[in-house]
Amino acid sequence: MGRWQDMSREELEEQYSPSRWSPRLHPDAVVAAHEEAVTAAFPVLVYIHGGYWQCLSKDVSGFAAPALVSQGVAVVAVGYNIAPKGNMDEMVAQVQRSLAFLVQQYSQISGVYLCGHSAGAHLAAMVLSMDWAEYGVTPDIKGAILVSGVYDLEPILHIYVNDVLNMSWEAAQRNSPMLCVTGAVPAAVACEVLVAVAQHDSPEFRRQSQEYCQALRLAGWTVSLLDLAGVDHFDIIEKLSQDSYVLTQQGWRACSGSVWKTG
């Protein structure tokens, strides 16, 4: 083949028209198929890390991604300013803003699925109960997996965790998902919630999960409680990296549009 300078306009256009070189489809058809592929709707699983609101970060949250991505699920890890830099009001607001930004930037998202562990489950639960009017956008939250969370913050006021959080009683009240449960929010209509708790979580963690699940149910939410045998507060989420793990499979099932399977 000669130099491009020696080509006619028609020959040069042929060389710089990739669609003419695809053996799969007619040029017009291959362009149309490409546009459809790259603009297709896709589900997103948003992971919110734990760490008692004072350690860990989104940068160490990638452990859960490979098993989910392998099934075609897009995974986004959300960060927030942990204590003492951030306070509880700020953390809740930051996670909410992150969700609003995500759906504003990617209009082709077909549904948002939340997954939070421990403190992250608390923050995800706060996302479920919010009114999105001030953001001018309503994320299509279709599911949430809340793992070993704290849903009533008042007990935290009386333990070492609050030495760093420095949370007031008022802040604990307004940021307790148990006190924010309502059926009158957009997520209550189409969102399915799975509240998961470990066999070897403490009785208080187990109580909080059971009571929050019941509160959601009484408010009209579609919610299931999954009591996982043989795991503790930590490996209940660590195992999310495993294809065969029940919560990994629940994530796949949710993002494919299926209902939770807890039996």
Short mmCIF file of C-alpha atoms in Angstrom, two decimals:
data_model
loop_
_atom_site.label_atom_id
_atom_site.label_comp_id
_atom_site.label_asym_id
_atom_site.label_seq_id
_atom_site.Cartn_x
_atom_site.Cartn_y
_atom_site.Cartn_z
CA MET A 1 0.00 0.00 0.00
CA GLY A 2 1.31 3.42 -0.96
CA ARG A 3 1.76 6.50 1.15
CA TRP A 4 -1.40 8.29 2.21
CA GLN A 5 -0.24 11.35 0.32
CA ASP A 6 -0.60 9.37 -2.91
CA MET A 7 -4.17 8.28 -2.20
CA SER A 8 -7.25 9.78 -3.72
CA ARG A 9 -9.88 11.30 -1.46
CA GLU A 10 -12.04 8.21 -1.89
CA GLU A 11 -9.17 5.89 -0.99
CA LEU A 12 -8.24 7.97 2.04
CA GLU A 13 -11.83 8.03 3.28
CA GLU A 14 -11.91 4.25 2.91
CA GLN A 15 -8.82 3.95 5.10
CA TYR A 16 -10.19 6.23 7.82
CA SER A 17 -13.70 4.75 7.95
CA PRO A 18 -13.41 1.92 10.52
CA SER A 19 -16.97 0.78 9.90
CA ARG A 20 -16.03 -0.29 6.37
CA TRP A 21 -13.45 -2.72 7.72
CA SER A 22 -15.61 -4.66 10.13
CA PRO A 23 -16.43 -8.17 8.89
CA ARG A 24 -19.37 -8.45 11.30
CA LEU A 25 -21.94 -6.08 9.85
CA HIS A 26 -22.71 -3.55 7.14
CA PRO A 27 -20.95 -0.22 7.91
CA ASP A 28 -24.13 1.56 8.94
CA ALA A 29 -25.24 -1.41 10.99
CA VAL A 30 -21.95 -1.77 12.86
CA VAL A 31 -22.03 1.92 13.85
CA ALA A 32 -25.61 1.62 15.06
CA ALA A 33 -24.75 -1.52 17.02
CA HIS A 34 -21.79 0.24 18.63
CA GLU A 35 -23.92 3.21 19.69
CA GLU A 36 -26.46 0.86 21.22
CA ALA A 37 -23.78 -1.10 23.08
CA VAL A 38 -22.05 1.89 24.65
CA THR A 39 -25.25 3.68 25.63
CA ALA A 40 -27.11 0.64 26.92
CA ALA A 41 -28.64 0.85 30.35
CA PHE A 42 -26.71 -0.88 33.11
CA PRO A 43 -27.18 -1.58 36.82
CA VAL A 44 -24.79 -0.15 39.40
CA LEU A 45 -24.00 -1.55 42.83
CA VAL A 46 -22.82 1.18 45.20
CA TYR A 47 -20.65 -0.13 48.03
CA ILE A 48 -20.34 1.89 51.26
CA HIS A 49 -17.54 0.77 53.56
CA GLY A 50 -17.69 0.26 57.31
CA GLY A 51 -15.12 1.06 59.98
CA TYR A 52 -17.28 2.55 62.76
CA TRP A 53 -17.31 5.88 60.87
CA GLN A 54 -13.63 6.43 61.77
CA CYS A 55 -11.45 4.07 59.73
CA LEU A 56 -11.16 2.36 56.34
CA SER A 57 -11.98 4.12 53.05
CA LYS A 58 -13.30 3.61 49.54
CA ASP A 59 -9.71 2.88 48.47
CA VAL A 60 -9.79 -0.46 50.29
CA SER A 61 -13.26 -1.39 49.09
CA GLY A 62 -12.28 -2.98 45.80
CA PHE A 63 -12.19 -6.49 47.26
CA ALA A 64 -15.86 -6.96 46.45
CA ALA A 65 -15.67 -5.82 42.84
CA PRO A 66 -14.19 -8.76 40.84
CA ALA A 67 -16.89 -11.30 41.69
CA LEU A 68 -19.63 -8.80 40.84
CA VAL A 69 -17.98 -7.27 37.77
CA SER A 70 -17.50 -10.78 36.34
CA GLN A 71 -21.28 -11.01 36.18
CA GLY A 72 -21.69 -7.69 34.40
CA VAL A 73 -22.41 -5.56 37.46
CA ALA A 74 -20.79 -2.12 37.60
CA VAL A 75 -19.43 -1.44 41.10
CA VAL A 76 -18.86 2.02 42.59
CA ALA A 77 -17.19 2.46 46.00
CA VAL A 78 -18.34 5.60 47.80
CA GLY A 79 -16.13 7.47 50.24
CA TYR A 80 -16.87 9.93 53.02
CA ASN A 81 -14.89 11.98 55.52
CA ILE A 82 -14.44 9.72 58.51
CA ALA A 83 -14.13 11.06 62.06
CA PRO A 84 -12.58 13.09 63.45
CA LYS A 85 -12.39 15.05 60.17
CA GLY A 86 -16.05 14.44 59.41
CA ASN A 87 -19.05 14.38 61.72
CA MET A 88 -22.17 12.24 61.37
CA ASP A 89 -24.26 14.88 59.59
CA GLU A 90 -21.47 15.44 57.07
CA MET A 91 -20.95 11.73 56.41
CA VAL A 92 -24.63 11.13 55.73
CA ALA A 93 -24.81 14.18 53.44
CA GLN A 94 -21.66 13.18 51.55
CA VAL A 95 -22.99 9.72 50.74
CA GLN A 96 -26.30 11.19 49.63
CA ARG A 97 -24.54 13.73 47.39
CA SER A 98 -22.44 10.95 45.89
CA LEU A 99 -25.56 9.07 44.85
CA ALA A 100 -27.07 12.21 43.34
CA PHE A 101 -23.85 12.94 41.42
CA LEU A 102 -23.66 9.37 40.13
CA VAL A 103 -27.10 9.36 38.58
CA GLN A 104 -26.69 12.88 37.22
CA GLN A 105 -23.47 11.95 35.45
CA TYR A 106 -24.59 8.57 34.09
CA SER A 107 -28.11 8.80 32.75
CA GLN A 108 -27.94 5.27 31.32
CA ILE A 109 -27.95 3.66 34.77
CA SER A 110 -30.92 1.28 34.85
CA GLY A 111 -31.02 0.95 38.61
CA VAL A 112 -28.99 1.63 41.74
CA TYR A 113 -28.35 -1.12 44.26
CA LEU A 114 -26.83 -0.23 47.61
CA CYS A 115 -24.56 -2.44 49.68
CA GLY A 116 -23.18 -1.26 53.01
CA HIS A 117 -21.38 -2.98 55.86
CA SER A 118 -21.55 -1.95 59.52
CA ALA A 119 -21.26 1.86 59.50
CA GLY A 120 -21.76 1.63 55.75
CA ALA A 121 -25.04 -0.19 56.27
CA HIS A 122 -26.13 2.67 58.51
CA LEU A 123 -25.25 5.21 55.82
CA ALA A 124 -27.00 3.18 53.13
CA ALA A 125 -30.11 3.01 55.32
CA MET A 126 -30.03 6.78 55.66
CA VAL A 127 -29.95 7.05 51.87
CA LEU A 128 -33.11 4.95 51.68
CA SER A 129 -35.05 7.29 53.93
CA MET A 130 -34.14 10.61 52.35
CA ASP A 131 -36.20 13.08 50.37
CA TRP A 132 -34.29 13.85 47.17
CA ALA A 133 -36.13 17.08 46.33
CA GLU A 134 -33.21 19.34 47.25
CA TYR A 135 -30.95 17.51 44.79
CA GLY A 136 -33.28 17.82 41.82
CA VAL A 137 -32.85 14.13 41.04
CA THR A 138 -34.33 10.91 42.36
CA PRO A 139 -32.03 7.88 42.03
CA ASP A 140 -33.83 4.74 40.95
CA ILE A 141 -32.85 2.71 44.01
CA LYS A 142 -34.06 -0.78 43.29
CA GLY A 143 -32.38 -2.73 46.06
CA ALA A 144 -30.23 -2.54 49.17
CA ILE A 145 -28.12 -5.10 51.00
CA LEU A 146 -27.53 -3.87 54.55
CA VAL A 147 -24.92 -6.00 56.31
CA SER A 148 -24.46 -6.02 60.10
CA GLY A 149 -25.50 -2.40 60.47
CA VAL A 150 -26.30 0.01 63.28
CA TYR A 151 -29.72 1.57 62.80
CA ASP A 152 -30.25 3.28 66.16
CA LEU A 153 -27.29 5.48 67.08
CA GLU A 154 -28.26 6.29 70.67
CA PRO A 155 -26.29 3.37 72.22
CA ILE A 156 -23.19 4.60 70.37
CA LEU A 157 -23.30 7.79 72.44
CA HIS A 158 -22.35 5.78 75.52
CA ILE A 159 -19.35 3.78 74.24
CA TYR A 160 -15.75 4.39 73.14
CA VAL A 161 -16.80 4.89 69.51
CA ASN A 162 -18.20 8.30 70.35
CA ASP A 163 -14.88 9.43 71.82
CA VAL A 164 -13.85 10.11 68.21
CA LEU A 165 -17.25 10.79 66.68
CA ASN A 166 -18.16 13.36 69.32
CA MET A 167 -21.78 12.92 68.29
CA SER A 168 -24.52 14.76 70.16
CA TRP A 169 -27.85 13.24 71.17
CA GLU A 170 -29.57 15.45 68.58
CA ALA A 171 -27.24 14.26 65.81
CA ALA A 172 -27.81 10.65 66.82
CA GLN A 173 -31.57 11.14 66.67
CA ARG A 174 -31.71 12.76 63.24
CA ASN A 175 -29.24 10.24 61.77
CA SER A 176 -30.80 7.06 63.13
CA PRO A 177 -32.48 5.08 60.33
CA MET A 178 -34.86 3.53 62.87
CA LEU A 179 -36.28 6.99 63.51
CA CYS A 180 -36.44 7.90 59.82
CA VAL A 181 -38.41 4.93 58.52
CA THR A 182 -41.33 5.99 56.38
CA GLY A 183 -43.19 4.59 53.43
CA ALA A 184 -43.54 8.07 51.96
CA VAL A 185 -40.21 8.17 50.11
CA PRO A 186 -39.48 7.19 46.49
CA ALA A 187 -37.33 4.18 47.41
CA ALA A 188 -40.17 2.58 49.39
CA VAL A 189 -42.13 1.84 46.22
CA ALA A 190 -39.75 -0.25 44.13
CA CYS A 191 -36.79 -0.95 46.41
CA GLU A 192 -36.24 -4.40 47.90
CA VAL A 193 -34.18 -4.41 51.08
CA LEU A 194 -32.15 -7.30 52.43
CA VAL A 195 -31.02 -6.89 56.04
CA ALA A 196 -28.21 -9.37 56.71
CA VAL A 197 -26.73 -10.16 60.11
CA ALA A 198 -24.05 -12.60 61.25
CA GLN A 199 -24.60 -15.51 63.60
CA HIS A 200 -21.62 -14.27 65.59
CA ASP A 201 -22.59 -10.61 65.64
CA SER A 202 -23.31 -9.41 69.17
CA PRO A 203 -26.87 -9.69 70.53
CA GLU A 204 -27.17 -5.90 70.19
CA PHE A 205 -26.17 -5.91 66.52
CA ARG A 206 -28.59 -8.76 65.92
CA ARG A 207 -31.38 -6.94 67.76
CA GLN A 208 -30.83 -3.79 65.74
CA SER A 209 -31.01 -5.69 62.44
CA GLN A 210 -34.16 -7.53 63.47
CA GLU A 211 -35.92 -4.40 64.72
CA TYR A 212 -34.98 -2.31 61.70
CA CYS A 213 -36.21 -5.02 59.37
CA GLN A 214 -39.50 -5.13 61.26
CA ALA A 215 -39.82 -1.33 61.17
CA LEU A 216 -39.37 -1.31 57.40
CA ARG A 217 -41.91 -4.06 56.97
CA LEU A 218 -44.49 -2.25 59.08
CA ALA A 219 -43.94 0.88 56.99
CA GLY A 220 -44.77 -1.04 53.82
CA TRP A 221 -41.31 -1.79 52.49
CA THR A 222 -40.39 -5.05 50.77
CA VAL A 223 -37.76 -6.39 53.15
CA SER A 224 -36.16 -9.70 54.13
CA LEU A 225 -33.93 -10.67 57.03
CA LEU A 226 -31.00 -12.96 56.28
CA ASP A 227 -29.35 -14.52 59.35
CA LEU A 228 -26.05 -15.95 58.12
CA ALA A 229 -24.70 -18.95 60.02
CA GLY A 230 -21.04 -19.51 60.72
CA VAL A 231 -19.82 -15.95 60.13
CA ASP A 232 -18.90 -13.01 62.34
CA HIS A 233 -19.12 -9.24 61.94
CA PHE A 234 -16.07 -9.18 59.69
CA ASP A 235 -16.06 -12.21 57.43
CA ILE A 236 -19.75 -11.70 56.69
CA ILE A 237 -18.53 -9.00 54.28
CA GLU A 238 -15.03 -10.31 53.53
CA LYS A 239 -16.59 -13.28 51.73
CA LEU A 240 -18.22 -10.93 49.23
CA SER A 241 -15.11 -11.55 47.12
CA GLN A 242 -16.19 -15.18 46.61
CA ASP A 243 -18.43 -16.16 43.69
CA SER A 244 -20.17 -18.87 45.70
CA TYR A 245 -20.98 -16.69 48.72
CA VAL A 246 -24.66 -16.11 49.37
CA LEU A 247 -24.40 -12.30 49.54
CA THR A 248 -22.41 -12.20 46.28
CA GLN A 249 -25.14 -14.22 44.63
CA GLN A 250 -27.78 -11.96 46.14
CA GLY A 251 -25.98 -9.03 44.53
CA TRP A 252 -26.00 -10.74 41.15
CA ARG A 253 -29.66 -11.66 41.55
CA ALA A 254 -30.69 -8.17 42.54
CA CYS A 255 -28.85 -6.47 39.70
CA SER A 256 -30.38 -8.86 37.19
CA GLY A 257 -33.84 -7.81 38.35
CA SER A 258 -34.66 -10.90 40.42
CA VAL A 259 -36.05 -10.85 43.94
CA TRP A 260 -34.06 -11.70 47.04
CA LYS A 261 -33.85 -15.38 47.82
CA THR A 262 -33.42 -15.99 51.53
CA GLY A 263 -34.86 -19.44 51.90
#
